[in-house]
Short mmCIF file of C-alpha atoms in Angstrom, two decimals:
data_model
loop_
_atom_site.label_atom_id
_atom_site.label_comp_id
_atom_site.label_asym_id
_atom_site.label_seq_id
_atom_site.Cartn_x
_atom_site.Cartn_y
_atom_site.Cartn_z
CA MET A 1 -3.13 87.83 -91.95
CA THR A 2 -0.09 88.00 -93.03
CA THR A 3 0.35 89.98 -96.68
CA PRO A 4 2.37 86.97 -99.32
CA VAL A 5 5.74 87.89 -99.69
CA LYS A 6 5.57 89.09 -103.80
CA LYS A 7 8.30 87.27 -105.89
CA ARG A 8 10.49 89.13 -107.75
CA THR A 9 10.09 89.11 -111.43
CA ARG A 10 13.25 87.28 -113.31
CA VAL A 11 14.82 89.52 -116.12
CA PRO A 12 16.99 88.59 -119.51
CA VAL A 13 20.07 88.54 -118.30
CA HIS A 14 22.95 87.63 -121.20
CA GLY A 15 26.48 86.89 -120.49
CA VAL A 16 29.06 84.58 -119.21
CA LEU A 17 30.27 84.81 -115.07
CA LEU A 18 33.26 83.84 -114.26
CA LEU A 19 32.53 82.33 -110.92
CA ASP A 20 34.89 81.27 -108.37
CA LYS A 21 33.40 78.46 -106.77
CA PRO A 22 34.10 77.57 -102.55
CA VAL A 23 35.00 74.22 -101.27
CA GLY A 24 31.50 72.09 -100.23
CA LEU A 25 29.26 73.33 -102.65
CA SER A 26 27.79 71.72 -105.82
CA SER A 27 27.73 73.14 -108.97
CA ASN A 28 24.25 73.39 -109.18
CA ASP A 29 23.95 74.95 -105.94
CA ALA A 30 26.43 78.08 -107.04
CA LEU A 31 24.41 78.06 -110.06
CA ILE A 32 21.33 78.56 -108.39
CA LYS A 33 22.84 81.36 -105.49
CA ALA A 34 24.18 83.44 -108.85
CA LYS A 35 21.12 83.09 -110.96
CA ARG A 36 19.41 84.38 -107.46
CA LEU A 37 21.94 87.81 -107.21
CA PHE A 38 21.34 87.98 -110.81
CA ASN A 39 17.45 88.17 -110.59
CA ALA A 40 18.15 86.40 -114.21
CA GLN A 41 15.82 83.94 -116.08
CA LYS A 42 18.03 81.43 -117.50
CA ALA A 43 21.46 80.06 -116.37
CA GLY A 44 23.07 77.25 -116.72
CA HIS A 45 27.09 75.90 -115.66
CA THR A 46 29.82 74.36 -118.23
CA GLY A 47 30.52 71.15 -116.58
CA THR A 48 30.40 70.08 -112.54
CA LEU A 49 33.14 70.53 -109.89
CA ASP A 50 33.00 68.30 -107.08
CA PRO A 51 31.88 69.64 -103.31
CA PHE A 52 35.18 69.54 -101.89
CA ALA A 53 36.99 71.34 -105.04
CA THR A 54 37.09 75.07 -105.81
CA GLY A 55 37.78 77.50 -108.38
CA LEU A 56 36.66 78.52 -111.90
CA LEU A 57 33.07 78.00 -112.95
CA PRO A 58 31.79 79.82 -115.84
CA LEU A 59 28.36 80.60 -115.42
CA CYS A 60 25.99 81.05 -118.58
CA PHE A 61 23.02 83.67 -118.56
CA GLY A 62 20.57 84.06 -121.43
CA GLU A 63 22.03 83.85 -124.48
CA ALA A 64 25.21 82.30 -123.62
CA THR A 65 24.02 78.93 -122.11
CA LYS A 66 23.85 78.49 -126.08
CA PHE A 67 27.41 78.17 -125.86
CA SER A 68 28.00 76.30 -122.85
CA GLN A 69 28.74 73.32 -125.06
CA ASP A 70 32.25 74.73 -126.25
CA LEU A 71 33.38 74.91 -122.60
CA LEU A 72 32.45 71.15 -121.77
CA GLU A 73 34.64 70.56 -124.91
CA ALA A 74 37.67 72.49 -123.32
CA ASP A 75 40.52 71.48 -122.29
CA LYS A 76 40.91 72.71 -118.58
CA THR A 77 43.55 73.16 -115.82
CA TYR A 78 43.80 72.38 -112.70
CA GLN A 79 46.26 72.43 -109.38
CA THR A 80 45.60 69.68 -107.30
CA VAL A 81 47.42 68.42 -103.70
CA VAL A 82 47.34 64.36 -103.10
CA HIS A 83 47.74 62.44 -100.41
CA LEU A 84 50.16 59.86 -101.11
CA GLY A 85 49.50 56.46 -98.62
CA LEU A 86 46.22 57.46 -97.73
CA THR A 87 43.18 55.46 -100.11
CA THR A 88 39.69 56.48 -100.04
CA THR A 89 36.44 55.05 -101.15
CA THR A 90 35.83 57.85 -103.10
CA GLY A 91 39.48 59.08 -104.29
CA ASP A 92 39.37 62.72 -102.38
CA THR A 93 38.29 63.67 -98.60
CA GLU A 94 34.74 63.01 -98.59
CA GLY A 95 35.49 59.39 -98.73
CA GLU A 96 36.52 56.62 -96.11
CA VAL A 97 39.98 55.69 -95.73
CA THR A 98 39.77 51.92 -96.74
CA GLU A 99 44.37 51.82 -96.80
CA ASN A 100 47.18 53.46 -95.02
CA LYS A 101 50.37 52.54 -96.35
CA PRO A 102 53.91 53.75 -95.79
CA VAL A 103 55.25 56.48 -98.30
CA THR A 104 58.77 56.04 -99.05
CA VAL A 105 59.21 57.51 -102.57
CA THR A 106 61.67 60.01 -103.35
CA VAL A 107 61.44 63.04 -106.06
CA ALA A 108 62.45 60.94 -108.49
CA ASP A 109 60.17 58.03 -108.23
CA ILE A 110 57.49 60.66 -108.47
CA GLN A 111 58.87 61.93 -111.81
CA ALA A 112 59.28 59.03 -113.13
CA VAL A 113 56.02 57.79 -112.57
CA LEU A 114 54.36 61.18 -113.76
CA GLU A 115 56.06 60.76 -117.09
CA GLN A 116 53.79 57.66 -117.23
CA PHE A 117 50.67 59.70 -117.07
CA LYS A 118 51.79 62.01 -119.89
CA GLY A 119 50.05 62.32 -123.17
CA ASP A 120 46.77 59.72 -124.78
CA ILE A 121 46.19 57.36 -121.18
CA GLN A 122 43.13 55.28 -120.82
CA GLN A 123 41.01 56.43 -117.57
CA VAL A 124 38.36 53.92 -115.78
CA PRO A 125 35.80 56.25 -114.88
CA PRO A 126 35.13 56.52 -110.75
CA MET A 127 32.17 54.67 -109.51
CA TYR A 128 31.40 58.25 -107.35
CA SER A 129 30.48 59.88 -110.34
CA ALA A 130 27.50 61.22 -112.48
CA LEU A 131 27.83 59.02 -115.19
CA LYS A 132 24.71 57.09 -115.68
CA ARG A 133 24.36 53.70 -115.86
CA ASP A 134 20.39 52.16 -116.52
CA GLY A 135 19.34 55.83 -115.85
CA LYS A 136 20.76 56.16 -113.04
CA PRO A 137 23.97 58.07 -111.56
CA LEU A 138 27.26 55.86 -110.74
CA TYR A 139 27.15 57.32 -107.31
CA GLU A 140 24.14 56.21 -106.22
CA TYR A 141 25.18 52.60 -107.00
CA ALA A 142 28.55 52.89 -104.88
CA ARG A 143 26.34 54.54 -101.79
CA ALA A 144 24.50 51.20 -102.17
CA GLY A 145 27.72 49.30 -101.60
CA VAL A 146 27.36 48.39 -105.42
CA THR A 147 30.37 48.34 -107.85
CA LEU A 148 29.69 48.03 -111.56
CA GLU A 149 32.51 47.23 -114.22
CA ARG A 150 33.32 50.34 -116.15
CA GLU A 151 35.23 50.85 -119.56
CA ALA A 152 38.27 52.65 -120.28
CA ARG A 153 38.00 55.91 -121.61
CA ALA A 154 41.20 57.68 -123.90
CA VAL A 155 42.13 61.38 -122.21
CA THR A 156 45.00 63.30 -123.07
CA ILE A 157 46.81 64.47 -120.74
CA HIS A 158 48.65 67.87 -121.88
CA MET A 159 50.57 68.74 -119.17
CA LEU A 160 51.47 67.12 -116.00
CA GLU A 161 54.60 69.50 -113.90
CA LEU A 162 55.58 68.43 -110.42
CA VAL A 163 55.22 71.93 -108.16
CA SER A 164 56.48 71.10 -104.72
CA TYR A 165 56.51 67.12 -102.96
CA ASP A 166 56.28 67.31 -99.09
CA ALA A 167 55.73 63.96 -97.99
CA PRO A 168 53.49 62.98 -97.98
CA PHE A 169 52.10 65.33 -99.51
CA LEU A 170 52.47 66.11 -103.84
CA THR A 171 51.39 69.24 -105.45
CA LEU A 172 50.85 68.66 -109.22
CA ASN A 173 49.48 71.02 -112.31
CA VAL A 174 47.94 69.31 -114.64
CA ARG A 175 46.23 69.79 -117.93
CA CYS A 176 43.93 68.01 -119.41
CA SER A 177 41.21 67.12 -122.12
CA LYS A 178 37.26 66.70 -121.22
CA GLY A 179 36.28 63.86 -119.51
CA THR A 180 39.43 63.62 -117.02
CA TYR A 181 38.98 63.07 -113.76
CA ILE A 182 41.66 64.20 -111.38
CA ARG A 183 40.64 61.80 -108.56
CA VAL A 184 41.55 58.81 -110.46
CA LEU A 185 44.56 60.25 -111.73
CA GLY A 186 45.83 60.87 -108.57
CA GLU A 187 44.85 57.41 -107.45
CA ASP A 188 46.56 55.74 -110.50
CA ILE A 189 49.64 57.88 -109.56
CA GLY A 190 49.53 56.99 -105.93
CA ASN A 191 49.09 53.07 -107.06
CA ALA A 192 52.16 53.93 -109.26
CA LEU A 193 54.14 54.57 -107.11
CA GLY A 194 52.93 51.66 -104.71
CA CYS A 195 51.44 53.68 -102.03
CA GLY A 196 48.37 54.50 -102.94
CA ALA A 197 46.71 58.16 -102.90
CA HIS A 198 43.56 59.94 -102.60
CA LEU A 199 43.12 64.26 -103.56
CA GLN A 200 43.38 66.32 -100.51
CA ALA A 201 43.06 69.60 -102.48
CA LEU A 202 41.50 70.39 -106.35
CA ARG A 203 41.33 73.84 -107.41
CA ARG A 204 40.45 74.84 -110.84
CA THR A 205 42.65 77.47 -112.71
CA GLN A 206 41.67 76.97 -116.40
CA VAL A 207 38.59 76.08 -118.90
CA GLY A 208 39.85 76.83 -122.83
CA HIS A 209 40.73 80.70 -122.60
CA LEU A 210 39.35 81.49 -119.28
CA ILE A 211 41.10 82.14 -116.13
CA LEU A 212 40.70 81.90 -112.65
CA SER A 213 42.07 85.69 -112.30
CA GLU A 214 39.32 87.00 -113.94
CA SER A 215 36.80 85.18 -111.44
CA ILE A 216 34.66 86.30 -108.48
CA THR A 217 33.22 84.85 -105.46
CA LEU A 218 29.64 84.46 -104.45
CA ASP A 219 30.85 86.40 -101.00
CA ALA A 220 31.97 89.11 -102.87
CA LEU A 221 29.05 89.06 -105.41
CA ASN A 222 26.67 88.94 -102.29
CA GLU A 223 28.08 92.19 -101.25
CA LEU A 224 27.54 94.64 -104.33
CA ALA A 225 24.35 95.83 -105.13
CA GLU A 226 22.22 94.47 -108.10
CA GLU A 227 23.70 96.86 -110.58
CA GLN A 228 26.90 96.60 -109.75
CA ARG A 229 27.19 92.94 -110.66
CA TYR A 230 25.76 93.08 -114.31
CA PRO A 231 29.20 94.77 -115.78
CA LEU A 232 30.77 91.75 -114.27
CA LEU A 233 29.37 89.76 -117.03
CA ALA A 234 31.43 89.02 -119.71
CA PRO A 235 30.00 89.36 -122.94
CA VAL A 236 28.18 86.32 -124.64
CA ASP A 237 31.09 85.87 -127.65
CA ALA A 238 33.67 85.78 -124.35
CA LEU A 239 32.95 81.82 -125.37
CA LEU A 240 33.70 82.07 -128.81
CA SER A 241 36.88 84.37 -128.87
CA SER A 242 39.16 81.39 -129.74
CA PHE A 243 37.01 80.85 -133.17
CA PRO A 244 38.55 83.08 -136.62
CA GLU A 245 35.52 86.04 -137.17
CA ILE A 246 33.46 86.60 -139.92
CA ARG A 247 31.34 89.98 -140.40
CA LEU A 248 28.23 90.39 -142.54
CA ASP A 249 26.51 93.49 -144.20
CA GLU A 250 22.59 94.13 -143.48
CA ILE A 251 21.11 92.19 -146.28
CA LEU A 252 23.40 88.42 -145.21
CA ALA A 253 22.76 89.16 -141.78
CA LYS A 254 19.36 89.32 -141.90
CA ARG A 255 19.60 85.77 -144.15
CA PHE A 256 21.72 83.94 -141.85
CA LEU A 257 19.50 85.14 -138.64
CA GLN A 258 17.06 83.62 -140.60
CA GLY A 259 18.97 80.20 -140.61
CA GLN A 260 20.09 80.65 -144.89
CA ARG A 261 23.18 79.10 -145.62
CA LEU A 262 25.31 81.65 -147.28
CA ALA A 263 27.89 81.03 -150.23
CA LEU A 264 29.64 83.91 -149.27
CA SER A 265 32.63 83.72 -151.88
CA LYS A 266 30.74 85.56 -154.14
CA GLU A 267 30.36 88.53 -151.37
CA SER A 268 32.98 90.40 -150.57
CA VAL A 269 33.36 89.45 -146.69
CA ALA A 270 36.91 88.79 -145.16
CA LEU A 271 36.86 84.96 -144.46
CA PRO A 272 39.47 82.73 -142.80
CA GLU A 273 42.12 80.85 -144.49
CA LYS A 274 40.60 77.31 -143.65
CA PRO A 275 37.00 75.92 -143.20
CA GLY A 276 35.83 75.72 -139.42
CA ARG A 277 34.02 76.88 -136.76
CA VAL A 278 33.59 80.58 -136.96
CA ARG A 279 31.55 83.33 -135.04
CA VAL A 280 29.27 85.82 -136.90
CA TYR A 281 29.35 89.61 -136.11
CA ARG A 282 26.50 92.33 -137.53
CA GLU A 283 29.45 94.38 -139.61
CA SER A 284 27.24 97.79 -139.21
CA ASP A 285 27.27 97.55 -135.38
CA GLY A 286 29.24 94.73 -133.96
CA GLN A 287 26.36 92.74 -132.96
CA LEU A 288 27.07 88.88 -132.16
CA LEU A 289 24.95 86.88 -134.47
CA GLY A 290 25.64 83.55 -133.45
CA SER A 291 28.30 80.96 -134.54
CA ALA A 292 28.46 78.91 -137.50
CA GLN A 293 30.36 76.26 -139.55
CA LEU A 294 32.46 77.71 -142.86
CA GLN A 295 32.41 74.89 -145.53
CA GLU A 296 34.57 74.49 -148.78
CA TYR A 297 34.04 76.91 -151.11
CA GLY A 298 32.94 79.55 -148.74
CA ILE A 299 29.48 78.16 -147.68
CA LEU A 300 28.44 79.65 -144.34
CA ALA A 301 26.03 77.44 -142.46
CA PRO A 302 24.38 78.71 -139.18
CA GLU A 303 25.10 76.82 -136.10
CA ARG A 304 23.31 78.92 -132.76
CA LEU A 305 21.77 82.24 -133.16
CA ILE A 306 21.47 84.91 -131.42
CA ALA A 307 17.70 85.50 -130.33
CA THR A 308 18.26 89.13 -129.37
CA ALA A 309 20.30 90.25 -132.42
CA GLN A 310 16.95 90.29 -134.26
CA MET A 311 15.60 92.66 -132.34
CA SER A 312 18.67 95.07 -133.53
#
């Protein structure tokens, strides 16, 4: 009789891992592998990367999952290779070729077209996407051969620069708002050039203020002993570093952690000049307490609280 394998007990892990996702792996699969390597109880990612795409995928563990929405809302930066002349069913290398046109465009043609896509633009989401219609992802309809009408959505292209052009391959750097589909951008650029296009490669290099150069691959993570992995996690407040900070004394910190709104204009607390989102710390030990909205007249309204701060 074989002895059953005893499952490892998951442990509470808190922080942010900057993962360099490999090609061919879904964001969820990458998350599962990383969660297993950290033996973590709770984890989540901050917006998907297509399986064919690589690059920065921030993963949140434990208390950091409360703030993952901030990265979903953040601007993102990519480097992409657009294959001009070839159109595919999915807009990338995973689809079947639907059209093949000659490519005769010049660098001047490309630069002129790129100008059309800078700033606020309208973009129609692709059928091969996770957007849902009647509770079902669009890609399921697409795989069944069904094409549905989709409304164009407003997105912003903050930066669109030509890195190189070696016909038929066009390399671009793009910084864009949330909700932007780089596959669609590549297709639209190809259509504007009159030859069609699909994405040959896509690599995400930045999410908000988090950068790819500080990330680690799954292979490198796997080679480390478990105790060597934990120091690689950025602290929970790495997701909030773009927001001003407020520090509270013991009494105010306790009230804040109880969810109370605080009238800080009556207290000796240094406040940011303008109302808005802030990160809140306990002054005595520097413990992050959570995020809040600083409202008019110095009113601090708790938003998301750190459960582990209660124990300090």
